mmCIF file of C-alpha atoms and ligand atoms in Angstrom:
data_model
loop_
_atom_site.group_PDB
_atom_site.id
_atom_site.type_symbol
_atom_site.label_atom_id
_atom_site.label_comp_id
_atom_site.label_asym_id
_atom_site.label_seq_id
_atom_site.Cartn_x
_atom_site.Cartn_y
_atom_site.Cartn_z
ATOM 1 C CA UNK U 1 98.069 145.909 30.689
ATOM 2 C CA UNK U 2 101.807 146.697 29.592
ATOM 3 C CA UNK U 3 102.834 143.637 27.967
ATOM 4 C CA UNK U 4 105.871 145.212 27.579
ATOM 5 C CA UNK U 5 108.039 147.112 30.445
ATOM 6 C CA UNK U 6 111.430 149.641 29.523
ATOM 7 C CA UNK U 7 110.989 152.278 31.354
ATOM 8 C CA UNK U 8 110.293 151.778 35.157
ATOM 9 C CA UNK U 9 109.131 155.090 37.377
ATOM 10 C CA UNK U 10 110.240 154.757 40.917
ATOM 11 C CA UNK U 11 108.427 157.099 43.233
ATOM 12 C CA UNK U 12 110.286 158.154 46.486
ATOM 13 C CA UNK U 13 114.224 157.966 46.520
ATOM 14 C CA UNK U 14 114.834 157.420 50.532
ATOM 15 C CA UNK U 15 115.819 153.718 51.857
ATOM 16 C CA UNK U 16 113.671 151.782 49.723
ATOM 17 C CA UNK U 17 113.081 153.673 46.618
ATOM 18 C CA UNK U 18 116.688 154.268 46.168
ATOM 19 C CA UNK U 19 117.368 150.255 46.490
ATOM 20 C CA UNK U 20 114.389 149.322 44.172
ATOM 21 C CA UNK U 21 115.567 151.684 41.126
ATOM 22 C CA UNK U 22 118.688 149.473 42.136
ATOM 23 C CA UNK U 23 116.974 146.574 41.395
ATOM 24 C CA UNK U 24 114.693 147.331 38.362
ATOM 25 C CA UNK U 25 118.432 148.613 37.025
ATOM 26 C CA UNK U 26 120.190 145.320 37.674
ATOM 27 C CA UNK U 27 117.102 143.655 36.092
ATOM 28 C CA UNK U 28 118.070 145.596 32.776
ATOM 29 C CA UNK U 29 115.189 148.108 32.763
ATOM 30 C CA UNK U 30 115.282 151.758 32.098
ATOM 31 C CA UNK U 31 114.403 153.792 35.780
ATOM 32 C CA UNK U 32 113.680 156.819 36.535
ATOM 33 C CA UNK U 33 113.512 158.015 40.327
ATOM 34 C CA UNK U 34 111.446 160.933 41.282
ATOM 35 C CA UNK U 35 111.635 162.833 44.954
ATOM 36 C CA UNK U 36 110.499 165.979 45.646
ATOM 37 C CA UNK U 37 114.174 167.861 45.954
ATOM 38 C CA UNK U 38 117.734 167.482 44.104
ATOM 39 C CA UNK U 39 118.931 166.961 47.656
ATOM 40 C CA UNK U 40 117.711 163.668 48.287
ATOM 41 C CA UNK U 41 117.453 162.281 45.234
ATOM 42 C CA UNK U 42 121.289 163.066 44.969
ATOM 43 C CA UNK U 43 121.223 161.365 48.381
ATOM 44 C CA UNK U 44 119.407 158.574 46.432
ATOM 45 C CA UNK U 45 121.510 158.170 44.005
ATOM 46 C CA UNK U 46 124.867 157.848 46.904
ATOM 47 C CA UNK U 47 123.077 155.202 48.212
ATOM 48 C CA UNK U 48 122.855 152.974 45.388
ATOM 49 C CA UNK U 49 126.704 153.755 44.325
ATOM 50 C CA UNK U 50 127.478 152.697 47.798
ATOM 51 C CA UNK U 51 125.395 149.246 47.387
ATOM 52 C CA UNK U 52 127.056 148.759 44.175
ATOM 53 C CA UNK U 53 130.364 149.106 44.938
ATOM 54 C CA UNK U 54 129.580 146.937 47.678
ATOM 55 C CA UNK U 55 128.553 144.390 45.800
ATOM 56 C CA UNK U 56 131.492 144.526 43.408
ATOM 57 C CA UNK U 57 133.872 144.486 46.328
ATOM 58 C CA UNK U 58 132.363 141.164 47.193
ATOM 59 C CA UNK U 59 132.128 139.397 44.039
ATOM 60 C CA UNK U 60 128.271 139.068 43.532
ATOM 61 C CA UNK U 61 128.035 142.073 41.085
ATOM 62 C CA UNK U 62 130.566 142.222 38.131
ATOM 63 C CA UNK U 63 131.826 145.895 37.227
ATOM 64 C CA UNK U 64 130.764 146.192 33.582
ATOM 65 C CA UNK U 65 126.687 145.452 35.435
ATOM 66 C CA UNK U 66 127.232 147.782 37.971
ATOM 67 C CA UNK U 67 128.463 150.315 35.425
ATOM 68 C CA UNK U 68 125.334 149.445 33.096
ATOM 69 C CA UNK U 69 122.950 149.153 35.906
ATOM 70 C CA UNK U 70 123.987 152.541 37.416
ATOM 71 C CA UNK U 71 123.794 154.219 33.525
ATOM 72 C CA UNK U 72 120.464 153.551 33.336
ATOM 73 C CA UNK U 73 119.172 155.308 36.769
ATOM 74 C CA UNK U 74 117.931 158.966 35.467
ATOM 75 C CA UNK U 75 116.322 161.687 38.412
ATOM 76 C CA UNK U 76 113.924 163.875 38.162
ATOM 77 C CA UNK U 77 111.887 166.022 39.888
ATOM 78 C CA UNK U 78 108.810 166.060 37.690
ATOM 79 C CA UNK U 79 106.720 163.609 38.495
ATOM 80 C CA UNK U 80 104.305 164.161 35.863
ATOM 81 C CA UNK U 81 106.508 164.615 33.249
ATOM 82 C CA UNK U 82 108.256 161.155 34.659
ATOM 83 C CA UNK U 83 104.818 159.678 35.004
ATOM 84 C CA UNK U 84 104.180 160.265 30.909
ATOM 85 C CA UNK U 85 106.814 157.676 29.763
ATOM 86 C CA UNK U 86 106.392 155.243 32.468
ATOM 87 C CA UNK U 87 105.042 151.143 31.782
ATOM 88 C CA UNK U 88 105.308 150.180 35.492
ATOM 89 C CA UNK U 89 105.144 152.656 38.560
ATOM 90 C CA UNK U 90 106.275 151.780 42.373
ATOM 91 C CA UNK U 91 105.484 154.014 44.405
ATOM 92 C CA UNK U 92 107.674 154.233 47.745
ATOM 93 C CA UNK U 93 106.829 157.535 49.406
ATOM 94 C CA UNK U 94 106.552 158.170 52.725
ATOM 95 C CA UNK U 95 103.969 155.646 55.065
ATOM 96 C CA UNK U 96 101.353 158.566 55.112
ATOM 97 C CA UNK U 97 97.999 157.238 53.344
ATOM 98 C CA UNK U 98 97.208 160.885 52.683
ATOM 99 C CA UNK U 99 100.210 160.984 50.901
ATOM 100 C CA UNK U 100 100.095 157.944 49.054
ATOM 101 C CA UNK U 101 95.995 158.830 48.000
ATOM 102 C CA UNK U 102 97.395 161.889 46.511
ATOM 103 C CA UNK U 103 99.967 160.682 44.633
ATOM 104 C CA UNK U 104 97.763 157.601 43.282
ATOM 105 C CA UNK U 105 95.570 160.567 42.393
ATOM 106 C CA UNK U 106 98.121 162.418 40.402
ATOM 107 C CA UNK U 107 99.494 159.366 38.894
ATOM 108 C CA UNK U 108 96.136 157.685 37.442
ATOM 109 C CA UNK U 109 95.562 161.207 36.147
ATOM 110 C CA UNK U 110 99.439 161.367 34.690
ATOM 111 C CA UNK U 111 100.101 157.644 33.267
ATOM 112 C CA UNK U 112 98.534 155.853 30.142
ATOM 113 C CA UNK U 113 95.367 153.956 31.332
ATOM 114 C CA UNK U 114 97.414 150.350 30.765
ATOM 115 C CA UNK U 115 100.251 151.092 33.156
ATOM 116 C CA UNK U 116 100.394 148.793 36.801
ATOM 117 C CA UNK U 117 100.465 150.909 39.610
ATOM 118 C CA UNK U 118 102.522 149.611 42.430
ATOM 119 C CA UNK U 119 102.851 149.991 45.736
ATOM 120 C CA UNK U 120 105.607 149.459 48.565
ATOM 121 C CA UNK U 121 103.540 150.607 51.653
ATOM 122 C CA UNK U 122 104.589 148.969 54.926
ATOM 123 C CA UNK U 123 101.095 147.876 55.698
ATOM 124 C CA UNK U 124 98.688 150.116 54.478
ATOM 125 C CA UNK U 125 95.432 147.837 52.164
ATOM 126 C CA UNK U 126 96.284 148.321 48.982
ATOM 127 C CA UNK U 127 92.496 149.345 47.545
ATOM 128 C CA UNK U 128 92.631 152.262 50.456
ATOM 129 C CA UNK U 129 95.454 153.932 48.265
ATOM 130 C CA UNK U 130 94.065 153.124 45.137
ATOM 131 C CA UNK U 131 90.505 155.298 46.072
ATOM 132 C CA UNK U 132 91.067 158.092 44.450
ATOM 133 C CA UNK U 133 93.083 156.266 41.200
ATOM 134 C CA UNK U 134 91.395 156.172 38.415
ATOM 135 C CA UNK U 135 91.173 152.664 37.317
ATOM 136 C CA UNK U 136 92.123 150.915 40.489
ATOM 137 C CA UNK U 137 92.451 147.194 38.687
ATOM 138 C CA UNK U 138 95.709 148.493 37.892
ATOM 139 C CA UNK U 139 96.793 148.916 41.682
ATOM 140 C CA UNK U 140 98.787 146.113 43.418
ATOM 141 C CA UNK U 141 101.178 145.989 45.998
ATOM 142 C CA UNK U 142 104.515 144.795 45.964
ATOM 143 C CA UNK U 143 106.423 144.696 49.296
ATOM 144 C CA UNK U 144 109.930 144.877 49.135
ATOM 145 C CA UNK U 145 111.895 144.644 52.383
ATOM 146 C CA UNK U 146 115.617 146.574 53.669
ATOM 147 C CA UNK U 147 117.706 146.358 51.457
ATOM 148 C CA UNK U 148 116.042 145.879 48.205
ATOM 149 C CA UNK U 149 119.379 144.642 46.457
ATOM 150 C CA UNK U 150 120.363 141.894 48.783
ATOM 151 C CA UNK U 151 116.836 140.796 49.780
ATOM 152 C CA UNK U 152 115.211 138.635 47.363
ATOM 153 C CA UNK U 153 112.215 137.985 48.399
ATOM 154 C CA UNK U 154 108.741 140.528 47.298
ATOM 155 C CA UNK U 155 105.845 139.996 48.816
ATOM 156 C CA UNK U 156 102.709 141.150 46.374
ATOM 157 C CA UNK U 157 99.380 141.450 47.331
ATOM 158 C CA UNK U 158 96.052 141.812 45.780
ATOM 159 C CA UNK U 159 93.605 144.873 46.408
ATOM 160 C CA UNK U 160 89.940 143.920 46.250
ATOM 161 C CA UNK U 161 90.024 145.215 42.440
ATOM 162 C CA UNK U 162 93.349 144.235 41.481
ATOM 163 C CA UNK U 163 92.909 142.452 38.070
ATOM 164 C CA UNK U 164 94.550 139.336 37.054
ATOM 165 C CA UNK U 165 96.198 140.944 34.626
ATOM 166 C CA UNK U 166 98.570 143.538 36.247
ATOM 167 C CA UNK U 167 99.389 140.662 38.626
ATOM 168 C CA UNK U 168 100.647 138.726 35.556
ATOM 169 C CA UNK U 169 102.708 142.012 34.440
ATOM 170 C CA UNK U 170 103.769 142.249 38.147
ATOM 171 C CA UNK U 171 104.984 138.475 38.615
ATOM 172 C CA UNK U 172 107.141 139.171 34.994
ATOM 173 C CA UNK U 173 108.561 142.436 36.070
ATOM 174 C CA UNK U 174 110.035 140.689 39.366
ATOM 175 C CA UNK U 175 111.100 137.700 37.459
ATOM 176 C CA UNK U 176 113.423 139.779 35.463
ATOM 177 C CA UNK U 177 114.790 141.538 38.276
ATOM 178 C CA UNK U 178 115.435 138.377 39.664
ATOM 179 C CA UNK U 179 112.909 138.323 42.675
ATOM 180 C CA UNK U 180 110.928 135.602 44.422
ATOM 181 C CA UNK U 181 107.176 136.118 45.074
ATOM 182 C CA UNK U 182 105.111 135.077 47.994
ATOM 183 C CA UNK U 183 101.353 136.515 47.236
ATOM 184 C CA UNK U 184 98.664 137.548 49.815
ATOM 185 C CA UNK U 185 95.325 136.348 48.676
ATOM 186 C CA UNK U 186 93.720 139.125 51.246
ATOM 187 C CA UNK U 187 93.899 142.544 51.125
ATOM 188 C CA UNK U 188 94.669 142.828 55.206
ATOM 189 C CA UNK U 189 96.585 145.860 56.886
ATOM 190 C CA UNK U 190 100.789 144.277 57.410
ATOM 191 C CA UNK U 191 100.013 141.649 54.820
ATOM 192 C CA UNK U 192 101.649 138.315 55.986
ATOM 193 C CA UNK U 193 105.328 139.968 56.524
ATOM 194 C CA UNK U 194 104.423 143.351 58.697
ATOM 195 C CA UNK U 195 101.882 140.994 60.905
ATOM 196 C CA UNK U 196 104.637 138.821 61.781
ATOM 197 C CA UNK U 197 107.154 141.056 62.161
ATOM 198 C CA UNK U 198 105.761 143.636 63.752
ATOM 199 C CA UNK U 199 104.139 141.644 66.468
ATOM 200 C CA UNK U 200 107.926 140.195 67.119
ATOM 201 C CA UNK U 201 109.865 143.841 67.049
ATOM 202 C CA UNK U 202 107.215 145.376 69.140
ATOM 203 C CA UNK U 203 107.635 142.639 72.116
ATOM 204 C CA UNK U 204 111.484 142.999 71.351
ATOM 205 C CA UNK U 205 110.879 147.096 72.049
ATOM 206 C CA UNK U 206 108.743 146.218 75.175
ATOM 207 C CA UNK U 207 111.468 143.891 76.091
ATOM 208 C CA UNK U 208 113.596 146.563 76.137
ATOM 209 C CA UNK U 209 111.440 149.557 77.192
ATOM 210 C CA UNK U 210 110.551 147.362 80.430
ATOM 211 C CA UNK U 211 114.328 146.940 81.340
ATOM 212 C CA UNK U 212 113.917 143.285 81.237
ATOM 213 C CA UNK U 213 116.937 142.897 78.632
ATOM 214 C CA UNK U 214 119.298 144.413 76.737
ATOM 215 C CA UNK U 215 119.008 145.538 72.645
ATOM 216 C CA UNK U 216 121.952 143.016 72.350
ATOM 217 C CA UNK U 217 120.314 140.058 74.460
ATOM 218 C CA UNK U 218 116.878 140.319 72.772
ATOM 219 C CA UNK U 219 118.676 140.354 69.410
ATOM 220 C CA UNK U 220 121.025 137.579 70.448
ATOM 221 C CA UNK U 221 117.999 135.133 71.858
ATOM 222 C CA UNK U 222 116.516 135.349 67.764
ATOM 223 C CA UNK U 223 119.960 134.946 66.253
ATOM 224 C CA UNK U 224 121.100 132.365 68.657
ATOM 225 C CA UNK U 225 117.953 130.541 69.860
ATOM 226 C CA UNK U 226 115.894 130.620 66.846
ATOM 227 C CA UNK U 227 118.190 130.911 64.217
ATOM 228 C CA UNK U 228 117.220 134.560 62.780
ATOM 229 C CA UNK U 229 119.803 135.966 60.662
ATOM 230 C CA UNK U 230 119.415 139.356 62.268
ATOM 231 C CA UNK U 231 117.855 140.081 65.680
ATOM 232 C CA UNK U 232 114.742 141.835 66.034
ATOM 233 C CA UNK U 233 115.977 145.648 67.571
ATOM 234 C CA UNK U 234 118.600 145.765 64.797
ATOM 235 C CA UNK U 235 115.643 144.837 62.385
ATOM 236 C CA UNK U 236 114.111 147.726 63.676
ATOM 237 C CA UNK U 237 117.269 150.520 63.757
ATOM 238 C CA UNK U 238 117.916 148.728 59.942
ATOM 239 C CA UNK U 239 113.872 149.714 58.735
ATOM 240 C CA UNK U 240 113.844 152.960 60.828
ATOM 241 C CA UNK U 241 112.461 153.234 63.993
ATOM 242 C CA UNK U 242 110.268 156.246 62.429
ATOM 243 C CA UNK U 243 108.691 153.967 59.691
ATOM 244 C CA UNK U 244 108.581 151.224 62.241
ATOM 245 C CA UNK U 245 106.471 153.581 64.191
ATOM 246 C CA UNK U 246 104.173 154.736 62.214
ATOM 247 C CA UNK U 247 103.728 150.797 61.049
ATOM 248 C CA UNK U 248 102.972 149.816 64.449
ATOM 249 C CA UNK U 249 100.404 152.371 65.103
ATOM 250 C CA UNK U 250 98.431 151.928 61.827
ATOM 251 C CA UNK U 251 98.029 148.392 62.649
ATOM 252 C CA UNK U 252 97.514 148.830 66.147
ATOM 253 C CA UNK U 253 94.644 151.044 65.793
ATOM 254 C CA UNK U 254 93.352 148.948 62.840
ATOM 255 C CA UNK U 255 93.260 145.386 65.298
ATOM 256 C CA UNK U 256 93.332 146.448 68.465
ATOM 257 C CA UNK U 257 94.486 144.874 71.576
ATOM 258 C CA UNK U 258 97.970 145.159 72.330
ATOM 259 C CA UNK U 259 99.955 142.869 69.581
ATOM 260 C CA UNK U 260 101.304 146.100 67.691
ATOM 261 C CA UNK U 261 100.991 148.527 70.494
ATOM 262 C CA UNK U 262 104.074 150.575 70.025
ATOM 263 C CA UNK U 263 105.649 150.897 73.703
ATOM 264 C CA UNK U 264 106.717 154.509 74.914
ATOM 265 C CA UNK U 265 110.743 153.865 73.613
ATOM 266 C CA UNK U 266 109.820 154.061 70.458
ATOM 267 C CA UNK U 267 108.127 157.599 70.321
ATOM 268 C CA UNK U 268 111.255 158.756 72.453
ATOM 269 C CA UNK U 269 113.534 157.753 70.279
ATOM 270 C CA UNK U 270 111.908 159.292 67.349
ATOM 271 C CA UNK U 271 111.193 162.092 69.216
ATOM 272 C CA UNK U 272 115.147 162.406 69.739
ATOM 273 C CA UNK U 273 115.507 162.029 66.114
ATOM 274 C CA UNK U 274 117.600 158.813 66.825
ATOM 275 C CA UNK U 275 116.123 156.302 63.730
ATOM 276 C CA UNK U 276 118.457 153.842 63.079
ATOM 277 C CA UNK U 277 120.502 153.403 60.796
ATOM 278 C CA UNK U 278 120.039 156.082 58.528
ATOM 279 C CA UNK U 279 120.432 158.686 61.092
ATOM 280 C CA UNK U 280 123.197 156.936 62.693
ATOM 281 C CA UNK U 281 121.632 155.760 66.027
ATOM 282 C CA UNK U 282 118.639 154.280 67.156
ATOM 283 C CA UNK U 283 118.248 151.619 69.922
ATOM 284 C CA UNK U 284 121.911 151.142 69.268
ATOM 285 C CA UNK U 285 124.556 153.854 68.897
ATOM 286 C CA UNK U 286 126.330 154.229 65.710
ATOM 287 C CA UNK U 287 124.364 151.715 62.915
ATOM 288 C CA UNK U 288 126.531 149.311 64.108
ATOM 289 C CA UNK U 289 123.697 146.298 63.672
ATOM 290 C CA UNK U 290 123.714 147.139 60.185
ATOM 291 C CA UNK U 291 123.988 144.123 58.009
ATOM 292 C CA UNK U 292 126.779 143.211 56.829
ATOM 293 C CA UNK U 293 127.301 144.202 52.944
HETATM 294 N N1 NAD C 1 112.238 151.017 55.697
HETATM 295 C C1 NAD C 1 111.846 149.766 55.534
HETATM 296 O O1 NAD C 1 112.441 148.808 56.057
HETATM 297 C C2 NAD C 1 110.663 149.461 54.659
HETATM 298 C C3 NAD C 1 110.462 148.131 54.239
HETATM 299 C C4 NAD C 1 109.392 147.850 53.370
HETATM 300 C C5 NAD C 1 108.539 148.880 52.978
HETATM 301 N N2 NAD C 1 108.740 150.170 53.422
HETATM 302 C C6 NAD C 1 107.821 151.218 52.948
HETATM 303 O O2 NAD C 1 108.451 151.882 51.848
HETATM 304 C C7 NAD C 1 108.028 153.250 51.819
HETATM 305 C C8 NAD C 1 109.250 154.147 51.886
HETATM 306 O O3 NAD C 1 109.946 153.894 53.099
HETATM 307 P P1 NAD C 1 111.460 154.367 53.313
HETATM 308 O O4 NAD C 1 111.955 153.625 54.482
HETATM 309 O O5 NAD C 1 112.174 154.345 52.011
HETATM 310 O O6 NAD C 1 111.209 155.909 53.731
HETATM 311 P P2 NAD C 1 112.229 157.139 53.617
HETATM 312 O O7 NAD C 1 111.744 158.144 54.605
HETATM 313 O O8 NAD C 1 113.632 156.681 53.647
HETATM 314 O O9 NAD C 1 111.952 157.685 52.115
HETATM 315 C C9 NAD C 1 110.742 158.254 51.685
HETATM 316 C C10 NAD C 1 111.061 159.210 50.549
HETATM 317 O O10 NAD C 1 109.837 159.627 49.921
HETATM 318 C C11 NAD C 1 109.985 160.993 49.572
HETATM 319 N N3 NAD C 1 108.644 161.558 49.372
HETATM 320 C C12 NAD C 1 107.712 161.849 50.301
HETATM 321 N N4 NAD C 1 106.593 162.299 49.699
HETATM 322 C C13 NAD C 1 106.835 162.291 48.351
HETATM 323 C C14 NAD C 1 106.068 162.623 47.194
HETATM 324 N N5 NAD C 1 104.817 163.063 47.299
HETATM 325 N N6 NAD C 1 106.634 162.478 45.972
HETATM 326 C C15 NAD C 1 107.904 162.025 45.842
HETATM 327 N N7 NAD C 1 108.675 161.674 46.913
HETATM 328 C C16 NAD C 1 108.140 161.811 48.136
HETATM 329 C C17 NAD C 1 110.774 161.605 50.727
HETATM 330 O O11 NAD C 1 111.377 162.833 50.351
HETATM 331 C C18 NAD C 1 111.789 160.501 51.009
HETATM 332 O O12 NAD C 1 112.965 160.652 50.242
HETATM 333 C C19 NAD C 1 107.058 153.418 52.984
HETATM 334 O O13 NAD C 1 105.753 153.204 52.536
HETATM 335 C C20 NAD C 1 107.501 152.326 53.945
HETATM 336 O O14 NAD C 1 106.484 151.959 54.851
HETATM 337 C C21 NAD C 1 109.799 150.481 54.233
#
């Protein structure tokens, strides 16, 4: 495996991709983000001035890194051109396993044989989306959560093949960006984080969808009862409520019984193309749950 890492690929430049290139570039490696249009990486790339300039403003970031960290974010559209120069991949792509089989595909077919292959999926087992990759040892995931820059913590887990090795390569690559680890052993659909969270946003959803409460008393009963720094429905406009639901169905219809069951408010929402945040509503009207940055 890459003993050494420069250059970082980052695939995907929505919510999370754009915030990990963040990271990788405040850890003092080379990144290049790949999407499939100028539009959105641009989109990408506004994102991750914003968080910057953010952090400036509030005194955890000096200017001259922000400058450097922002100098060494490049965008392309070429994945397998991108792919040729890369020592570490993460992939964060949209939460379609179709998707994420294809592009494990092109990228064990694109990369040299040593590079680790990560991946951000939501809750997806990491050996599923390294099937069709040739040399799947090299596949691991490593689970980020909204947003990247201000949330320290990665969860990485091992797929039944993952070898010890790009684990060791993964574990330095998040120590230099300055990350904290927790590692599941198992390679289970939601990992440790999704399984606990999204059995807690989906009651907070039914909570809602039931008219027994209010988005703002759910959310104030975790922030004010048990202490949670954010309430569960703003978790859920934050993550977007389409992610969310595709999340929730996977890992409904991979345990059954009614933990993850989506409830109908979800769907409709989507369906009214209100998700979150990024869009600008969600279960609340204008992104006003967003955190505080
Ligand atoms: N949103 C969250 O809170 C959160 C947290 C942890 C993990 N995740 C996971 O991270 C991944 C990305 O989620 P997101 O919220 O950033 O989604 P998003 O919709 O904001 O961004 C996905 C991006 O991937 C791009 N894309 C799709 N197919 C592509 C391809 N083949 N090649 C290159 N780019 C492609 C899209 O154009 C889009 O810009 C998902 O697997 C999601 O489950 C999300």
């Amino acid at each position: 495996m890459s003993a050494e890492i420069r250059e970082v690929l980052v695939v995907g430049a929505g919510l999370m991709g754009s915030g990990i290139a963040q990271v990788a570039a405040q850890g003092g490696f080379q990144v290049t983000l790949v999407d499939t249009g100028e539009e959105v990486l641009a989109r990408g790339l506004a994102r991750i001035e914003d968080s910057l300039t953010r952090l400036v403003r509030s005194g955890r970031l000096g200017e001259v890194a922000a400058a450097d960290a922002r100098a060494r974010i490049g965008t392309t559209t070429d994945l397998v051109e991108a792919a040729r120069g890369a020592d570490l991949v993460i992939e964060a792509i949209v939460e379609d396993l179709d998707a994420k089989q294809a592009l494990f595909a092109k990228l064990g077919d694109s990369c040299r044989p040593d590079v680790v292959l990560a991946t951000n999926t939501s809750q997806f087992q990491i050996s599923r989306i390294a099937e069709p990759c040739e040399r799947p040892e090299r596949v691991i995931g490593v689970h980020f959560s909204n947003p990247p820059p201000l949330m320290t913590l990665v969860e990485v887990i091992l797929g039944d093949h993952t070898s010890e090795a790009a684990l060791e390569v993964t574990r330095e690559f998040l120590a230099a960006c300055d990350r904290e680890i927790v590692l599941c052993r198992k390679d289970v659909p939601g990992f440790i984080s999704n399984r606990l969270s999204t059995a807690l946003c989906m009651e907070a959803a039914r909570l809602v969808d039931e008219g027994i409460a209010t988005p703002e008393d759910v959310d104030k009963v975790a922030r004010l009862m048990y202490g949670h720094k954010m309430g569960p429905i703003a978790t859920l406009d934050l993550a977007g409520l389409d992610t969310a639901l595709r999340v929730s169905t996977a890992l409904s219809e991979h345990y059954g019984g009614d933990r993850f069951t989506p409830p109908p408010i979800l769907a409709q929402l989507v369906e009214q193309s209100r998700y979150g945040n990024k869009s600008g509503a969600g279960f609340y009207e204008n992104g006003s749950s967003q955190l505080a940055v």
